Each structure stands twice: as C-alpha cells, then as structure tokens.
Amino acid sequence: MGGKRKKLSVWQRASIVFAAIIFALSAALITTNFFIPVKYLSAYCVVKNKNTAGVMRVSFVDVGYGDCTIIEFPDGKTALIDAGNGTRSCNIKVLKALNGFGIKTIDYLICTSVRKERCGGLSDIIKYKKVNKVYAPYCPVTYINDEFRKFSETVSDSGLAVEYCEYGNGFSGNDYKLYFLSPSNHLVEDGEYDKFLNNPTTENMYNASAVIWLEYGETGVLLTGDIGQAVTYKLCEKYLTGFEINGEYINVSKCKIMKVPRSGSKNEYGVKLYETFRPQTAVLSVGKNGLGLPSLNAIADAQNFVGDNFYRTDADGTVTITVKKTSYSVKKEKK
C-alpha cells in the first residue's frame, strides 16, 4: 500500500486557487476581446430597455460636441445617424446606448458629413456591430481628415452596400419613411457636393451635410445637419408646400420635431427654418467646445418658437422621443 498523500499547505492551496482565477480571467478576456474589445467592455454592462413594437423611438445621444442619433423603427429595424468624434469615451457612449436598446444589427448606418464630429466613431461601430447598409457623403477625396478616411476605408474593407446621402435616396416601411432632402444629387453641376469638392471651404462642407426627413404616422422629424444660409433658403422655398419623393408624398406640416443645425451656431437665417417647418419641439446636440456654442441667438430662436419644449444634450443628457401613430412624448436622461 502506498503512503498517505501529503496535505497541501494553506499557502499552496491559496496559490492554486489564485492561479486558477488568473487563468479563468485571462481566458475570459481573450474570448471577450475576440467578440468585444476590452476597451469597450463597460459599454456592454447595461440594463436593456428595448423598444415597443409599433412605436418609433428616436434618441439624440449625448456624445458631447458632436452628433449621434439612433432610430428604432416600429417594425424592429434600426438606423444609426453619425457617431460622434471617435474618441474612446464617445464610442463607449454610442455603444452603451446601442446595447441598452438591445441593438445588435444596424439596418441603416448613415454618415451625414465628412466632419469628424459626425463620422469619427462610425468605423468602430462597423467593426463591433452588424451593419446591413451604409449611406455616406459623396466625397472621392477621402483624405479630407483622418476620421473620414478611416470610415471610408472601413466601409470599403467591409464590402457593405453603399448609397449616397443625396436628394431622393432613402427608404420607407409600414407607415414610416426616411428620405434625404439635401444635398442635391452628386451629378448636379453647381450642387452642394460639386461646390464642396471644387472649393472645400468650411461653409461648403457644412452645406454638403445631409438634411433628413423622418416620419411616422402624424409626426415628422427634420434633421438639419450643419446647413448654412444657402441650403436653408433653398429648403424653405422648395418645401414650403408638400412634395413627392419616389412617389411618396411628404407633408411638411407634419413636422413636430426639429434638430437645431450646426450645434447651435450663430446665424441670421435660423428663424426661416422655424417659420417654414413650424416644429413643436427642438433638440440641440452640443457639448464642451471652444467655439462658444450654442450661441445665444440660436437658443433664443428655438425658445421663441417652441417655448419649454427645447432640449439640449449638454444639459439634459440623451434625449429620447417616443413616437406613436398620433402622438409623441419626450424623455430626457438628466432630471
């Protein structure tokens, strides 16, 4: 008969347990990093708040000085419009919002502008979320900035179907629609894209950003991008009455919600947008910046038309609008 086994000391047992824990954690991190990057792990530790069927939910995510809008359509499809400037903290906010809504697949990923505050975070979103289709600016010169170049390369490498953000493009579903009102088609001479590519000034870049009409039931949402005076007057003159896109009638009198353009930059033409589209609610996406935004006149313009129904992400956090067929309600993250 063999001798009795020597019992392990307390220290030895503790060492074995510690080594096992380290091994398990290492294996978990390796596995997790294969599917979820460790740097974004906190964005996946969220409480789920899924949308209700038959309801459209529009969330203006607080990404600081930048833009990000998540749309959950009543049939379960989703859209992501922009994703902030691409910093780690900003990407965590976007991923956290997507995960909180239980969104694994983005049916429509929309990049409205070559500006880094809009396109910066989209590259990583494409890497860590399933994306079915992309809408992007027409800009063959992808080295406009590092963020847009990275986004363009990621889209190209992914092999995703891409359409341009331009008048007439978009999609519709059961009683909802999303269409681009501006820029003009990229082949239009002296259109917004043509002006920007031939003379890439800041103003031309802003005017080449996408303007989007979103509608469900009796509620229309106007997402104004970074447009300046030229495009504002063009929109207000063209869309003063109803019009058709791809055989679908767009009635601007349904406009209930408007996103304030250019993070609330100072302008003398913003009033014309309110007078034309006459929204009941205005949302401003803005954060810390060295540009003095939002300007006092942009705030005054909004409040003069919508009163207390004016929301800003720097003060209210993420602003979520729940749209039913005949009504809508607004909820802000911060009390």
Coordinates of C-alpha atoms in Angstrom, one line a residue:
M1 CA 0.0 0.0 0.0
G2 CA 1.2 3.4 -0.8
G3 CA 1.9 6.1 1.7
K4 CA -0.6 8.8 2.6
R5 CA -0.6 11.8 0.3
K6 CA 1.0 14.9 1.8
K7 CA -1.6 17.6 2.5
L8 CA -1.2 20.9 0.8
S9 CA -0.5 23.8 3.0
V10 CA -2.9 26.8 3.2
W11 CA -0.4 28.8 1.2
Q12 CA -0.2 26.2 -1.6
R13 CA -3.9 25.8 -1.8
A14 CA -4.3 29.6 -2.0
S15 CA -1.7 29.8 -4.7
I16 CA -3.5 27.1 -6.8
V17 CA -6.8 28.9 -6.4
F18 CA -5.2 32.2 -7.3
A19 CA -3.6 30.7 -10.4
A20 CA -6.9 29.2 -11.5
I21 CA -8.7 32.5 -11.1
I22 CA -6.0 34.3 -13.2
F23 CA -6.2 31.6 -15.9
A24 CA -10.0 31.9 -16.0
L25 CA -9.9 35.7 -16.2
S26 CA -7.2 35.6 -18.9
A27 CA -9.3 33.1 -20.9
A28 CA -12.4 35.2 -20.5
L29 CA -10.6 38.4 -21.6
I30 CA -9.1 36.6 -24.6
T31 CA -12.6 35.3 -25.6
T32 CA -14.3 38.6 -24.8
N33 CA -11.8 40.6 -26.8
F34 CA -12.5 38.4 -29.8
F35 CA -16.1 39.5 -29.8
I36 CA -16.0 42.6 -27.6
P37 CA -12.9 44.9 -27.3
V38 CA -11.7 45.1 -23.7
K39 CA -11.5 48.9 -24.0
Y40 CA -15.3 49.0 -24.6
L41 CA -16.2 46.3 -22.1
S42 CA -18.1 48.8 -19.9
A43 CA -20.4 49.6 -22.8
Y44 CA -21.8 46.1 -22.6
C45 CA -22.6 46.2 -18.9
V46 CA -26.0 47.8 -19.3
V47 CA -29.7 47.3 -18.4
K48 CA -31.7 46.6 -21.5
N49 CA -34.5 48.9 -22.5
K50 CA -35.9 47.6 -25.7
N51 CA -38.4 49.4 -27.9
T52 CA -42.1 48.5 -28.0
A53 CA -43.4 47.0 -31.3
G54 CA -45.5 49.5 -33.3
V55 CA -43.6 52.5 -31.8
M56 CA -40.8 54.5 -33.3
R57 CA -38.1 55.7 -30.9
V58 CA -35.6 58.5 -31.8
S59 CA -32.7 59.0 -29.4
F60 CA -30.4 62.0 -29.6
V61 CA -27.4 60.6 -27.8
D62 CA -25.2 62.8 -25.6
V63 CA -21.8 62.5 -27.3
G64 CA -20.5 65.9 -26.2
Y65 CA -19.6 68.2 -29.1
G66 CA -20.8 66.1 -31.9
D67 CA -23.8 64.2 -33.2
C68 CA -25.4 60.8 -32.9
T69 CA -29.0 59.8 -33.4
I70 CA -30.4 56.3 -33.0
I71 CA -33.7 55.4 -34.6
E72 CA -35.7 52.3 -33.7
F73 CA -38.5 51.8 -36.3
P74 CA -41.9 50.3 -35.4
D75 CA -41.1 47.1 -37.4
G76 CA -37.9 46.4 -35.4
K77 CA -35.4 47.8 -38.0
T78 CA -32.8 50.3 -36.8
A79 CA -30.8 53.3 -38.1
L80 CA -27.7 55.0 -36.7
I81 CA -27.1 58.5 -37.8
D82 CA -23.5 59.6 -37.1
A83 CA -21.5 58.5 -34.0
G84 CA -19.6 61.4 -32.6
N85 CA -15.9 62.2 -32.9
G86 CA -14.4 58.7 -32.4
T87 CA -12.7 59.2 -29.1
R88 CA -12.8 56.2 -26.7
S89 CA -15.2 57.9 -24.3
C90 CA -17.5 58.9 -27.1
N91 CA -17.5 55.4 -28.7
I92 CA -18.4 54.0 -25.3
K93 CA -21.4 56.3 -25.1
V94 CA -22.6 55.2 -28.5
L95 CA -22.1 51.5 -27.9
K96 CA -23.7 51.8 -24.5
A97 CA -26.8 53.4 -26.0
L98 CA -27.0 50.7 -28.7
N99 CA -26.5 47.9 -26.2
G100 CA -29.0 49.4 -23.8
F101 CA -31.6 49.3 -26.6
G102 CA -30.7 45.7 -27.3
I103 CA -29.5 46.6 -30.8
K104 CA -27.2 44.0 -32.4
T105 CA -27.9 44.8 -36.0
I106 CA -27.9 48.3 -37.6
D107 CA -30.0 48.1 -40.7
Y108 CA -29.1 51.6 -41.9
L109 CA -25.9 53.3 -40.9
I110 CA -25.9 56.9 -42.0
C111 CA -22.9 59.3 -42.1
T112 CA -24.2 62.8 -42.8
S113 CA -21.0 64.7 -43.2
V114 CA -17.2 64.4 -43.6
R115 CA -16.8 66.4 -40.3
K116 CA -15.0 64.4 -37.6
E117 CA -17.7 65.2 -35.0
R118 CA -20.1 63.2 -37.1
C119 CA -18.2 60.5 -38.8
G120 CA -15.4 59.8 -36.2
G121 CA -17.0 57.0 -34.3
L122 CA -18.6 55.1 -37.2
S123 CA -15.6 53.0 -38.1
D124 CA -15.5 51.2 -34.7
I125 CA -19.3 50.8 -34.8
I126 CA -19.0 48.9 -38.1
K127 CA -16.4 46.7 -36.5
Y128 CA -18.4 45.7 -33.5
K129 CA -22.0 45.8 -34.8
K130 CA -23.6 44.0 -37.8
V131 CA -24.4 46.6 -40.4
N132 CA -26.6 45.9 -43.4
K133 CA -26.4 49.1 -45.4
V134 CA -24.5 52.4 -45.4
Y135 CA -25.4 55.9 -46.6
A136 CA -22.4 58.2 -46.9
P137 CA -21.4 61.5 -48.4
Y138 CA -20.2 61.6 -51.9
C139 CA -16.5 62.5 -51.4
P140 CA -13.9 60.7 -53.5
V141 CA -11.3 62.7 -51.7
T142 CA -11.3 60.6 -48.6
Y143 CA -8.2 62.3 -47.0
I144 CA -10.3 65.3 -46.0
N145 CA -9.4 64.3 -42.4
D146 CA -8.2 61.1 -40.6
E147 CA -11.7 60.3 -39.3
F148 CA -13.4 60.3 -42.7
R149 CA -10.6 58.4 -44.3
K150 CA -10.8 55.7 -41.6
F151 CA -14.5 55.5 -42.0
S152 CA -14.2 55.2 -45.8
E153 CA -11.6 52.5 -45.6
T154 CA -13.6 50.5 -43.0
V155 CA -16.7 50.6 -45.3
S156 CA -14.6 49.6 -48.3
D157 CA -13.0 46.7 -46.5
S158 CA -16.3 45.5 -45.2
G159 CA -17.9 45.2 -48.6
L160 CA -21.1 46.9 -47.4
A161 CA -23.7 48.2 -49.9
V162 CA -23.3 52.0 -50.0
E163 CA -25.7 54.7 -51.3
Y164 CA -25.0 58.4 -51.2
C165 CA -26.7 60.9 -48.9
E166 CA -28.5 62.9 -51.6
Y167 CA -31.9 64.1 -52.5
G168 CA -34.4 61.3 -53.2
N169 CA -32.4 58.5 -51.6
G170 CA -33.8 56.8 -48.5
F171 CA -36.3 54.1 -47.5
S172 CA -39.8 53.5 -46.2
G173 CA -41.7 50.9 -44.2
N174 CA -45.1 50.4 -42.7
D175 CA -46.3 54.0 -42.2
Y176 CA -42.8 55.4 -41.7
K177 CA -40.2 56.9 -44.1
L178 CA -36.8 58.4 -44.1
Y179 CA -35.6 60.4 -47.0
F180 CA -32.7 62.8 -47.8
L181 CA -33.9 66.3 -48.7
S182 CA -30.3 67.6 -49.3
P183 CA -27.6 67.7 -50.7
S184 CA -28.6 67.6 -54.4
N185 CA -27.6 64.6 -56.5
H186 CA -23.9 64.3 -56.7
L187 CA -24.0 64.6 -60.5
V188 CA -25.8 68.0 -60.4
E189 CA -23.5 70.8 -61.6
D190 CA -23.0 73.5 -59.0
G191 CA -24.9 71.4 -56.4
E192 CA -23.7 71.2 -52.8
Y193 CA -21.3 68.3 -53.5
D194 CA -19.9 69.9 -56.6
K195 CA -19.3 73.2 -54.7
F196 CA -17.6 71.4 -51.8
L197 CA -15.3 69.3 -54.0
N198 CA -14.2 72.2 -56.1
N199 CA -13.9 74.6 -53.2
P200 CA -13.6 72.8 -49.9
T201 CA -14.3 75.7 -47.6
T202 CA -15.8 75.1 -44.2
E203 CA -19.1 76.7 -45.3
N204 CA -19.3 74.5 -48.4
M205 CA -18.5 71.4 -46.2
Y206 CA -21.4 72.3 -43.9
N207 CA -23.8 72.9 -46.7
A208 CA -22.9 69.5 -48.2
S209 CA -24.1 67.7 -45.0
A210 CA -27.3 65.7 -45.1
V211 CA -30.7 67.0 -44.3
I212 CA -33.1 64.2 -43.4
W213 CA -36.9 63.9 -43.2
L214 CA -38.1 61.2 -40.9
E215 CA -41.8 60.5 -40.5
Y216 CA -44.1 58.1 -38.7
G217 CA -47.8 58.4 -38.5
E218 CA -48.7 62.0 -37.9
T219 CA -45.2 63.0 -36.7
G220 CA -42.4 64.4 -38.9
V221 CA -38.8 64.9 -37.7
L222 CA -36.5 67.3 -39.5
L223 CA -32.8 66.6 -39.0
T224 CA -31.0 69.6 -40.3
G225 CA -27.3 68.6 -40.3
D226 CA -24.9 71.6 -40.5
I227 CA -26.6 73.6 -43.2
G228 CA -25.9 77.2 -43.7
Q229 CA -27.9 80.1 -45.2
A230 CA -27.8 78.9 -48.9
V231 CA -29.3 75.5 -48.2
T232 CA -31.7 76.8 -45.6
Y233 CA -33.3 79.2 -48.1
K234 CA -33.3 76.5 -50.7
L235 CA -35.1 74.1 -48.4
C236 CA -37.6 76.7 -47.2
E237 CA -38.5 77.7 -50.7
K238 CA -38.7 74.2 -52.2
Y239 CA -40.6 72.6 -49.3
L240 CA -43.0 75.3 -48.3
T241 CA -45.8 73.0 -49.6
G242 CA -45.9 69.3 -49.8
F243 CA -43.9 67.3 -52.4
E244 CA -43.2 63.8 -53.6
I245 CA -40.1 61.6 -53.3
N246 CA -40.1 58.3 -55.2
G247 CA -43.9 58.5 -55.4
E248 CA -44.4 59.1 -51.7
Y249 CA -46.0 62.3 -50.5
I250 CA -44.1 64.4 -47.9
N251 CA -46.2 66.8 -46.0
V252 CA -44.0 69.2 -44.1
S253 CA -47.0 70.3 -42.0
K254 CA -46.4 67.1 -40.1
C255 CA -43.1 68.4 -38.7
K256 CA -43.3 68.2 -34.9
I257 CA -39.6 67.9 -34.1
M258 CA -36.6 69.7 -35.4
K259 CA -32.9 69.2 -34.7
V260 CA -31.1 72.6 -34.4
P261 CA -28.4 72.9 -37.1
R262 CA -24.7 73.3 -36.5
S263 CA -24.7 72.6 -32.8
G264 CA -26.5 76.0 -32.3
S265 CA -24.1 78.2 -34.3
K266 CA -24.9 81.9 -34.6
N267 CA -26.9 82.7 -37.7
E268 CA -29.4 85.2 -39.1
Y269 CA -31.4 82.6 -41.0
G270 CA -32.5 80.0 -38.4
V271 CA -35.8 81.7 -37.9
K272 CA -36.8 80.9 -41.5
L273 CA -36.5 77.1 -40.7
Y274 CA -38.9 77.5 -37.8
E275 CA -41.3 79.7 -39.8
T276 CA -41.4 77.1 -42.7
F277 CA -41.5 73.8 -40.8
R278 CA -43.1 75.1 -37.6
P279 CA -41.9 72.4 -35.1
Q280 CA -43.4 72.0 -31.7
T281 CA -40.1 70.6 -30.2
A282 CA -36.5 71.5 -30.9
V283 CA -33.4 69.4 -29.9
L284 CA -29.9 70.7 -29.8
S285 CA -26.9 68.3 -29.7
V286 CA -23.9 70.1 -28.2
G287 CA -21.1 69.7 -25.6
K288 CA -18.0 71.4 -24.4
N289 CA -16.2 73.3 -27.2
G290 CA -14.0 76.3 -27.8
L291 CA -16.4 77.9 -30.2
G292 CA -18.8 79.5 -27.8
L293 CA -21.7 77.1 -28.8
P294 CA -24.5 77.2 -28.5
S295 CA -25.0 80.8 -29.4
L296 CA -27.5 83.0 -27.6
N297 CA -29.4 83.8 -30.7
A298 CA -29.8 80.1 -31.7
I299 CA -31.2 79.4 -28.2
A300 CA -33.5 82.4 -28.4
D301 CA -34.8 81.4 -31.9
A302 CA -35.6 77.9 -30.6
Q303 CA -37.3 79.1 -27.4
N304 CA -39.3 81.7 -29.2
F305 CA -40.9 79.1 -31.3
V306 CA -41.1 76.0 -29.1
G307 CA -41.0 77.5 -25.6
D308 CA -40.2 75.0 -22.9
N309 CA -40.1 72.2 -25.5
F310 CA -36.4 72.9 -26.1
Y311 CA -33.9 70.2 -25.2
R312 CA -30.1 70.2 -25.3
T313 CA -27.9 67.2 -24.7
D314 CA -25.3 69.1 -22.7
A315 CA -27.9 70.0 -20.1
D316 CA -30.4 67.2 -20.5
G317 CA -28.2 64.2 -21.5
T318 CA -29.6 61.8 -24.1
V319 CA -33.0 63.0 -25.3
T320 CA -35.4 60.2 -26.3
I321 CA -38.6 60.8 -28.3
T322 CA -41.1 58.0 -28.4
V323 CA -43.4 58.4 -31.4
K324 CA -46.8 56.7 -31.7
K325 CA -49.0 57.0 -34.8
T326 CA -50.9 60.0 -33.5
S327 CA -48.7 61.4 -30.7
Y328 CA -45.2 61.6 -29.3
S329 CA -43.5 62.1 -25.9
V330 CA -40.1 63.3 -24.8
K331 CA -37.9 61.9 -22.1
K332 CA -34.5 63.4 -21.0
E333 CA -31.7 61.4 -19.3
K334 CA -30.9 64.1 -16.7
K335 CA -33.6 65.4 -14.4

